[in-house]
mmCIF file of C-alpha atoms and ligand atoms in Angstrom:
data_model
loop_
_atom_site.group_PDB
_atom_site.id
_atom_site.type_symbol
_atom_site.label_atom_id
_atom_site.label_comp_id
_atom_site.label_asym_id
_atom_site.label_seq_id
_atom_site.Cartn_x
_atom_site.Cartn_y
_atom_site.Cartn_z
ATOM 1 C CA MET A 1 131.502 -60.259 -22.050
ATOM 2 C CA ASP A 2 131.578 -57.290 -24.616
ATOM 3 C CA ILE A 3 128.632 -54.888 -25.217
ATOM 4 C CA LEU A 4 128.432 -53.805 -28.663
ATOM 5 C CA GLU A 5 126.559 -50.731 -29.478
ATOM 6 C CA SER A 6 126.828 -50.107 -33.689
ATOM 7 C CA PRO A 7 126.819 -53.162 -36.302
ATOM 8 C CA ALA A 8 130.601 -51.779 -37.342
ATOM 9 C CA ALA A 9 131.700 -52.803 -33.921
ATOM 10 C CA MET A 10 129.681 -55.740 -33.421
ATOM 11 C CA GLN A 11 130.696 -57.159 -36.896
ATOM 12 C CA SER A 12 134.520 -56.682 -36.175
ATOM 13 C CA TRP A 13 133.581 -57.699 -32.950
ATOM 14 C CA ARG A 14 132.610 -61.311 -34.893
ATOM 15 C CA ARG A 15 135.775 -61.475 -37.425
ATOM 16 C CA ALA A 16 138.557 -61.327 -33.959
ATOM 17 C CA HIS A 17 136.077 -64.545 -32.853
ATOM 18 C CA PRO A 18 135.686 -66.827 -35.595
ATOM 19 C CA GLY A 19 135.001 -70.154 -33.607
ATOM 20 C CA THR A 20 131.364 -71.019 -34.178
ATOM 21 C CA LEU A 21 128.791 -68.334 -33.161
ATOM 22 C CA GLY A 22 125.017 -68.787 -31.888
ATOM 23 C CA MET A 23 122.510 -66.095 -31.210
ATOM 24 C CA VAL A 24 119.832 -65.356 -29.316
ATOM 25 C CA PRO A 25 117.845 -62.385 -30.203
ATOM 26 C CA THR A 26 115.629 -61.182 -27.650
ATOM 27 C CA MET A 27 113.952 -58.038 -26.073
ATOM 28 C CA GLY A 28 115.401 -58.221 -22.884
ATOM 29 C CA TYR A 29 113.540 -58.439 -19.078
ATOM 30 C CA LEU A 30 114.811 -62.127 -19.338
ATOM 31 C CA HIS A 31 113.820 -64.974 -17.825
ATOM 32 C CA GLU A 32 114.382 -68.532 -17.268
ATOM 33 C CA GLY A 33 112.611 -69.021 -21.381
ATOM 34 C CA HIS A 34 115.368 -67.015 -22.782
ATOM 35 C CA LEU A 35 118.153 -68.382 -20.333
ATOM 36 C CA ALA A 36 117.299 -71.499 -21.478
ATOM 37 C CA LEU A 37 118.192 -70.742 -25.300
ATOM 38 C CA VAL A 38 121.278 -69.153 -24.136
ATOM 39 C CA ARG A 39 121.899 -72.911 -22.763
ATOM 40 C CA ARG A 40 121.324 -74.777 -25.576
ATOM 41 C CA ALA A 41 123.317 -72.220 -27.932
ATOM 42 C CA LEU A 42 126.444 -72.309 -25.222
ATOM 43 C CA ALA A 43 126.223 -75.754 -25.472
ATOM 44 C CA GLU A 44 126.163 -75.897 -29.382
ATOM 45 C CA ASN A 45 128.283 -73.351 -30.457
ATOM 46 C CA ASP A 46 132.316 -72.231 -29.540
ATOM 47 C CA ALA A 47 130.306 -68.607 -28.386
ATOM 48 C CA VAL A 48 126.747 -67.052 -27.812
ATOM 49 C CA ALA A 49 125.724 -63.518 -28.327
ATOM 50 C CA VAL A 50 122.921 -62.217 -26.826
ATOM 51 C CA SER A 51 120.922 -59.113 -28.786
ATOM 52 C CA ILE A 52 119.115 -57.005 -26.804
ATOM 53 C CA PHE A 53 116.159 -54.472 -28.954
ATOM 54 C CA VAL A 54 112.889 -53.493 -28.183
ATOM 55 C CA ASN A 55 112.427 -53.227 -31.789
ATOM 56 C CA PRO A 56 110.028 -50.067 -32.193
ATOM 57 C CA THR A 57 109.402 -51.495 -35.982
ATOM 58 C CA GLN A 58 107.239 -54.787 -34.963
ATOM 59 C CA PHE A 59 104.804 -52.560 -32.516
ATOM 60 C CA ALA A 60 101.540 -50.898 -33.808
ATOM 61 C CA ALA A 61 100.871 -47.469 -32.543
ATOM 62 C CA ASN A 62 98.365 -48.825 -29.896
ATOM 63 C CA GLU A 63 100.665 -51.505 -28.651
ATOM 64 C CA ASP A 64 102.785 -51.158 -25.693
ATOM 65 C CA LEU A 65 106.233 -50.433 -27.175
ATOM 66 C CA ASP A 66 106.386 -47.063 -24.034
ATOM 67 C CA LYS A 67 105.973 -49.563 -21.304
ATOM 68 C CA TYR A 68 107.148 -52.695 -22.568
ATOM 69 C CA PRO A 69 109.482 -53.949 -19.152
ATOM 70 C CA ARG A 70 113.294 -52.891 -19.605
ATOM 71 C CA ASP A 71 115.890 -53.440 -16.570
ATOM 72 C CA GLU A 72 119.167 -53.601 -18.579
ATOM 73 C CA PRO A 73 121.617 -54.235 -16.002
ATOM 74 C CA ARG A 74 119.287 -57.265 -14.639
ATOM 75 C CA ASP A 75 119.251 -58.582 -17.856
ATOM 76 C CA LEU A 76 123.177 -57.951 -18.869
ATOM 77 C CA ALA A 77 124.772 -59.329 -14.947
ATOM 78 C CA MET A 78 122.483 -62.709 -16.121
ATOM 79 C CA LEU A 79 124.128 -63.011 -18.987
ATOM 80 C CA GLN A 80 127.298 -62.316 -18.137
ATOM 81 C CA ALA A 81 126.775 -64.814 -15.637
ATOM 82 C CA ALA A 82 125.330 -67.756 -17.865
ATOM 83 C CA GLY A 83 128.764 -67.300 -19.650
ATOM 84 C CA VAL A 84 127.731 -65.072 -22.295
ATOM 85 C CA ALA A 85 130.672 -64.134 -24.425
ATOM 86 C CA ALA A 86 129.147 -60.757 -26.474
ATOM 87 C CA VAL A 87 125.577 -58.384 -26.318
ATOM 88 C CA TYR A 88 124.402 -56.407 -29.085
ATOM 89 C CA LEU A 89 122.544 -53.309 -27.728
ATOM 90 C CA PRO A 90 121.743 -51.340 -30.632
ATOM 91 C CA THR A 91 119.571 -48.074 -30.584
ATOM 92 C CA PRO A 92 116.452 -47.375 -32.245
ATOM 93 C CA ALA A 93 117.688 -44.390 -33.959
ATOM 94 C CA GLY A 94 121.093 -46.779 -34.913
ATOM 95 C CA MET A 95 118.938 -49.512 -36.989
ATOM 96 C CA TYR A 96 116.465 -47.458 -38.393
ATOM 97 C CA PRO A 97 118.108 -43.753 -38.670
ATOM 98 C CA GLU A 98 116.483 -40.982 -40.608
ATOM 99 C CA GLY A 99 115.950 -42.028 -44.335
ATOM 100 C CA TYR A 100 115.685 -45.750 -43.423
ATOM 101 C CA GLN A 101 112.726 -47.471 -46.178
ATOM 102 C CA THR A 102 114.026 -51.216 -46.396
ATOM 103 C CA TYR A 103 111.698 -53.746 -45.552
ATOM 104 C CA VAL A 104 111.911 -57.523 -45.044
ATOM 105 C CA SER A 105 108.156 -59.123 -45.052
ATOM 106 C CA VAL A 106 107.447 -63.469 -45.314
ATOM 107 C CA GLU A 107 103.376 -63.503 -47.264
ATOM 108 C CA ASP A 108 101.118 -65.982 -46.563
ATOM 109 C CA VAL A 109 102.705 -67.467 -43.459
ATOM 110 C CA THR A 110 102.289 -64.289 -41.697
ATOM 111 C CA ARG A 111 98.962 -63.190 -42.294
ATOM 112 C CA PRO A 112 96.551 -65.458 -39.647
ATOM 113 C CA LEU A 113 96.094 -65.821 -36.219
ATOM 114 C CA GLU A 114 98.499 -63.110 -35.055
ATOM 115 C CA GLY A 115 98.965 -61.232 -38.491
ATOM 116 C CA ALA A 116 95.174 -60.928 -38.384
ATOM 117 C CA SER A 117 95.580 -58.968 -35.479
ATOM 118 C CA ARG A 118 98.952 -57.091 -35.944
ATOM 119 C CA PRO A 119 99.576 -56.358 -39.998
ATOM 120 C CA THR A 120 102.600 -55.066 -39.154
ATOM 121 C CA HIS A 121 103.899 -56.745 -36.360
ATOM 122 C CA PHE A 122 105.873 -59.727 -38.362
ATOM 123 C CA ARG A 123 107.588 -57.473 -41.299
ATOM 124 C CA GLY A 124 109.082 -55.484 -37.863
ATOM 125 C CA VAL A 125 110.136 -59.407 -37.021
ATOM 126 C CA THR A 126 111.638 -60.203 -39.672
ATOM 127 C CA THR A 127 113.337 -56.785 -40.911
ATOM 128 C CA VAL A 128 115.081 -56.831 -37.385
ATOM 129 C CA VAL A 129 116.305 -60.376 -37.542
ATOM 130 C CA THR A 130 117.722 -59.880 -40.925
ATOM 131 C CA LYS A 131 119.386 -56.786 -39.465
ATOM 132 C CA LEU A 132 120.644 -58.486 -36.245
ATOM 133 C CA PHE A 133 121.853 -61.553 -38.270
ATOM 134 C CA ASN A 134 123.870 -59.138 -40.544
ATOM 135 C CA ALA A 135 126.126 -57.556 -37.992
ATOM 136 C CA VAL A 136 125.993 -60.658 -35.667
ATOM 137 C CA LEU A 137 126.748 -63.080 -38.431
ATOM 138 C CA PRO A 138 125.903 -66.133 -35.981
ATOM 139 C CA ASP A 139 126.093 -69.920 -37.099
ATOM 140 C CA ARG A 140 122.674 -70.502 -35.845
ATOM 141 C CA ALA A 141 120.144 -68.455 -33.923
ATOM 142 C CA TYR A 142 118.175 -69.649 -31.249
ATOM 143 C CA PHE A 143 114.122 -69.063 -31.042
ATOM 144 C CA GLY A 144 111.160 -70.065 -28.883
ATOM 145 C CA ARG A 145 108.433 -72.140 -29.788
ATOM 146 C CA LYS A 146 106.358 -70.250 -27.412
ATOM 147 C CA ASP A 147 106.216 -67.465 -30.680
ATOM 148 C CA GLY A 148 104.995 -70.441 -32.395
ATOM 149 C CA GLN A 149 104.216 -68.556 -35.602
ATOM 150 C CA GLN A 150 107.268 -66.064 -35.499
ATOM 151 C CA LEU A 151 109.465 -69.273 -35.092
ATOM 152 C CA ARG A 152 108.006 -70.637 -38.559
ATOM 153 C CA VAL A 153 107.409 -66.755 -40.285
ATOM 154 C CA ILE A 154 112.094 -67.055 -39.273
ATOM 155 C CA GLN A 155 112.083 -70.449 -40.778
ATOM 156 C CA ARG A 156 110.317 -69.657 -43.976
ATOM 157 C CA MET A 157 112.414 -66.236 -44.258
ATOM 158 C CA ALA A 158 116.007 -68.179 -43.723
ATOM 159 C CA ILE A 159 114.957 -70.942 -46.150
ATOM 160 C CA ASP A 160 113.506 -68.031 -49.230
ATOM 161 C CA LEU A 161 116.494 -65.970 -48.698
ATOM 162 C CA ASP A 162 119.260 -68.620 -48.652
ATOM 163 C CA SER A 163 119.836 -67.736 -45.159
ATOM 164 C CA PRO A 164 123.713 -69.136 -43.856
ATOM 165 C CA VAL A 165 122.102 -68.801 -40.124
ATOM 166 C CA GLU A 166 120.661 -72.371 -39.341
ATOM 167 C CA ILE A 167 117.303 -71.515 -36.906
ATOM 168 C CA VAL A 168 117.075 -73.848 -34.152
ATOM 169 C CA PRO A 169 113.612 -74.140 -32.306
ATOM 170 C CA CYS A 170 113.899 -74.835 -28.337
ATOM 171 C CA ASP A 171 111.022 -76.140 -26.742
ATOM 172 C CA THR A 172 108.718 -73.749 -24.478
ATOM 173 C CA VAL A 173 109.761 -72.953 -20.857
ATOM 174 C CA ARG A 174 107.058 -72.528 -18.016
ATOM 175 C CA GLU A 175 106.256 -71.524 -14.855
ATOM 176 C CA PRO A 176 105.663 -74.395 -12.432
ATOM 177 C CA ASP A 177 101.840 -73.903 -12.970
ATOM 178 C CA GLY A 178 102.032 -74.204 -16.260
ATOM 179 C CA LEU A 179 102.030 -70.613 -17.357
ATOM 180 C CA ALA A 180 104.107 -69.671 -20.652
ATOM 181 C CA MET A 181 106.874 -67.465 -18.843
ATOM 182 C CA SER A 182 107.166 -64.461 -20.825
ATOM 183 C CA SER A 183 108.436 -60.746 -20.178
ATOM 184 C CA ARG A 184 104.617 -59.427 -20.697
ATOM 185 C CA ASN A 185 103.608 -61.408 -17.255
ATOM 186 C CA VAL A 186 104.992 -58.557 -15.275
ATOM 187 C CA TYR A 187 101.734 -56.773 -16.777
ATOM 188 C CA LEU A 188 99.716 -59.310 -14.706
ATOM 189 C CA SER A 189 97.264 -58.459 -11.642
ATOM 190 C CA PRO A 190 97.495 -60.901 -8.992
ATOM 191 C CA GLU A 191 94.022 -62.437 -10.167
ATOM 192 C CA GLN A 192 94.898 -62.477 -14.044
ATOM 193 C CA ARG A 193 98.388 -64.580 -12.558
ATOM 194 C CA ALA A 194 96.024 -66.636 -10.731
ATOM 195 C CA ALA A 195 93.175 -66.615 -13.693
ATOM 196 C CA ALA A 196 96.345 -67.038 -16.818
ATOM 197 C CA PRO A 197 97.506 -70.808 -16.463
ATOM 198 C CA VAL A 198 93.591 -72.049 -17.717
ATOM 199 C CA ILE A 199 95.126 -71.570 -21.178
ATOM 200 C CA TYR A 200 97.717 -74.213 -21.112
ATOM 201 C CA ARG A 201 95.356 -76.377 -18.694
ATOM 202 C CA ALA A 202 93.123 -76.338 -21.582
ATOM 203 C CA LEU A 203 95.818 -77.039 -24.193
ATOM 204 C CA VAL A 204 97.093 -80.072 -22.342
ATOM 205 C CA ALA A 205 93.689 -81.325 -22.319
ATOM 206 C CA ALA A 206 93.147 -80.639 -26.110
ATOM 207 C CA ARG A 207 96.144 -82.648 -26.606
ATOM 208 C CA GLU A 208 95.173 -85.770 -24.021
ATOM 209 C CA VAL A 209 91.637 -85.965 -26.458
ATOM 210 C CA PHE A 210 93.617 -85.784 -29.178
ATOM 211 C CA ALA A 211 96.347 -88.358 -27.879
ATOM 212 C CA ASP A 212 93.202 -90.160 -27.258
ATOM 213 C CA GLY A 213 92.295 -90.723 -30.668
ATOM 214 C CA LEU A 214 89.832 -87.453 -31.240
ATOM 215 C CA ARG A 215 90.717 -85.613 -34.519
ATOM 216 C CA ASP A 216 87.732 -83.199 -35.367
ATOM 217 C CA VAL A 217 89.102 -80.350 -35.383
ATOM 218 C CA ALA A 218 85.930 -78.308 -34.608
ATOM 219 C CA THR A 219 85.634 -80.400 -31.353
ATOM 220 C CA LEU A 220 89.088 -79.633 -30.466
ATOM 221 C CA ARG A 221 88.812 -76.061 -31.565
ATOM 222 C CA GLU A 222 85.695 -75.500 -29.196
ATOM 223 C CA SER A 223 86.977 -78.010 -26.483
ATOM 224 C CA VAL A 224 89.713 -74.980 -25.995
ATOM 225 C CA TYR A 225 87.136 -72.795 -26.557
ATOM 226 C CA ALA A 226 85.003 -73.855 -23.671
ATOM 227 C CA ALA A 227 87.620 -74.661 -21.368
ATOM 228 C CA ILE A 228 89.359 -70.988 -21.269
ATOM 229 C CA ALA A 229 86.053 -68.921 -21.348
ATOM 230 C CA SER A 230 85.092 -70.909 -18.054
ATOM 231 C CA GLU A 231 87.395 -68.281 -16.926
ATOM 232 C CA PRO A 232 86.086 -64.745 -16.647
ATOM 233 C CA LEU A 233 89.307 -62.554 -16.767
ATOM 234 C CA GLY A 234 90.219 -64.121 -19.908
ATOM 235 C CA ALA A 235 88.553 -63.129 -23.260
ATOM 236 C CA ILE A 236 89.588 -65.273 -26.283
ATOM 237 C CA ASP A 237 91.332 -63.756 -29.340
ATOM 238 C CA TYR A 238 91.627 -66.566 -31.208
ATOM 239 C CA VAL A 239 91.583 -70.295 -30.745
ATOM 240 C CA SER A 240 93.100 -72.492 -33.833
ATOM 241 C CA VAL A 241 94.260 -75.815 -34.877
ATOM 242 C CA ALA A 242 96.131 -74.988 -37.974
ATOM 243 C CA ASP A 243 98.580 -76.888 -40.614
ATOM 244 C CA ALA A 244 101.377 -77.217 -38.266
ATOM 245 C CA LEU A 245 104.228 -75.486 -41.103
ATOM 246 C CA THR A 246 102.019 -73.419 -43.447
ATOM 247 C CA LEU A 247 99.549 -72.407 -40.378
ATOM 248 C CA GLU A 248 96.858 -72.471 -42.935
ATOM 249 C CA GLU A 249 93.320 -73.617 -40.656
ATOM 250 C CA LEU A 250 92.157 -76.786 -41.031
ATOM 251 C CA ASP A 251 89.217 -78.039 -41.208
ATOM 252 C CA GLY A 252 87.387 -81.832 -40.975
ATOM 253 C CA VAL A 253 89.849 -83.333 -39.067
ATOM 254 C CA VAL A 254 93.631 -83.235 -38.293
ATOM 255 C CA GLY A 255 95.717 -85.524 -40.567
ATOM 256 C CA ARG A 256 98.658 -83.870 -40.297
ATOM 257 C CA PRO A 257 100.603 -82.300 -37.979
ATOM 258 C CA ALA A 258 98.877 -79.257 -36.649
ATOM 259 C CA LEU A 259 99.562 -76.646 -34.046
ATOM 260 C CA LEU A 260 96.823 -75.403 -31.486
ATOM 261 C CA SER A 261 97.444 -72.056 -30.775
ATOM 262 C CA VAL A 262 95.764 -69.269 -28.859
ATOM 263 C CA ALA A 263 96.026 -65.995 -27.927
ATOM 264 C CA VAL A 264 93.698 -64.549 -25.080
ATOM 265 C CA ARG A 265 93.592 -61.059 -23.480
ATOM 266 C CA PHE A 266 93.900 -60.800 -19.451
ATOM 267 C CA GLY A 267 92.578 -56.872 -18.933
ATOM 268 C CA ALA A 268 95.176 -54.947 -21.466
ATOM 269 C CA THR A 269 97.523 -57.942 -21.156
ATOM 270 C CA ARG A 270 97.445 -60.051 -24.539
ATOM 271 C CA LEU A 271 99.106 -63.682 -23.881
ATOM 272 C CA ILE A 272 99.878 -66.545 -26.570
ATOM 273 C CA ASP A 273 100.514 -69.703 -26.403
ATOM 274 C CA ASN A 274 100.649 -73.159 -28.263
ATOM 275 C CA ILE A 275 100.867 -77.371 -28.488
ATOM 276 C CA GLU A 276 101.884 -79.245 -31.436
ATOM 277 C CA LEU A 277 99.353 -82.039 -32.683
ATOM 278 C CA GLY A 278 101.010 -85.397 -33.979
HETATM 279 P P1 AMP B 1 111.430 -61.767 -26.275
HETATM 280 O O1 AMP B 1 112.336 -60.984 -25.376
HETATM 281 O O2 AMP B 1 109.920 -61.703 -25.792
HETATM 282 O O3 AMP B 1 111.299 -61.090 -28.070
HETATM 283 O O4 AMP B 1 111.487 -63.228 -26.635
HETATM 284 C C1 AMP B 1 113.475 -63.555 -27.528
HETATM 285 C C2 AMP B 1 113.144 -65.652 -27.599
HETATM 286 O O5 AMP B 1 112.740 -66.021 -26.300
HETATM 287 C C3 AMP B 1 112.204 -65.417 -29.025
HETATM 288 O O6 AMP B 1 112.608 -66.523 -29.806
HETATM 289 C C4 AMP B 1 111.109 -65.919 -27.730
HETATM 290 O O7 AMP B 1 110.097 -66.843 -28.712
HETATM 291 C C5 AMP B 1 112.128 -67.099 -26.808
HETATM 292 N N1 AMP B 1 111.034 -67.259 -25.522
HETATM 293 C C6 AMP B 1 110.269 -66.500 -24.858
HETATM 294 N N2 AMP B 1 109.890 -66.988 -23.906
HETATM 295 C C7 AMP B 1 110.209 -68.185 -23.913
HETATM 296 C C8 AMP B 1 109.379 -69.227 -23.247
HETATM 297 N N3 AMP B 1 109.313 -69.228 -22.173
HETATM 298 N N4 AMP B 1 110.030 -70.436 -23.363
HETATM 299 C C9 AMP B 1 111.099 -71.013 -24.758
HETATM 300 N N5 AMP B 1 111.589 -69.319 -25.255
HETATM 301 C C10 AMP B 1 110.857 -68.492 -25.230
#
């Protein structure tokens, strides 16, 4: 497994490995959710490159950049065992040197949901993903549905910028009790960890009443709200029923594919999850 730290080194590795390349962008502290993306990429490409970069431009000043969990030796051992060919490990100073001033920003689909409480977040994400694509030069890039808005923002960016990279969505990997795997789950206290599966239970219950024919958006939203609010350790940031592609909030009835998504705080830890309706 080769480790590349600069864009020039990464690009020359790519030129020396001309088969199809799948890429999995990550912020490290890897778990089974990341590895599921890696395995899918391995199955669909001649080789796989994984990037590990905790991207400062997608964190606001009050967020968890400094304490974001990191374990590079463990991540590298997991990727080596999985059969990854290259790991791109850029540094913050290499990515954003003095004088840096170029950003990629996607408009409407970045505004609701995560964008409402994290207004500079997606500009950081789309900028870093563009830079990662330019260094790694993959044919396909694999993203988790767990970060549902991020996936839509990146799909929109790839279409709008005529990107040659195919964006491949991958299903959310969950703990046995339903909690979506996340590097941030490590922040949860044992009590919070025990309470957090309420999120997925609420989403699944709403999907079941939807499957039984309930289409009223307000009732669906309120059922999720009430289910999560029954758990006193969780503080709801939002419960949304939105158009599955544009993420515009729906009202009235669900008449087209929708994304039911939530953000819930357990103490200082903010968890997001979603499920598709229809
Ligand atoms: P992160 O390291 O959290 O930035 O995530 C890197 C990639 O892994 C993103 O595309 C995430 O959506 C994806 N990912 C994170 N957690 C999961 C999960 N539980 N299931 C599937 N994909 C995930």
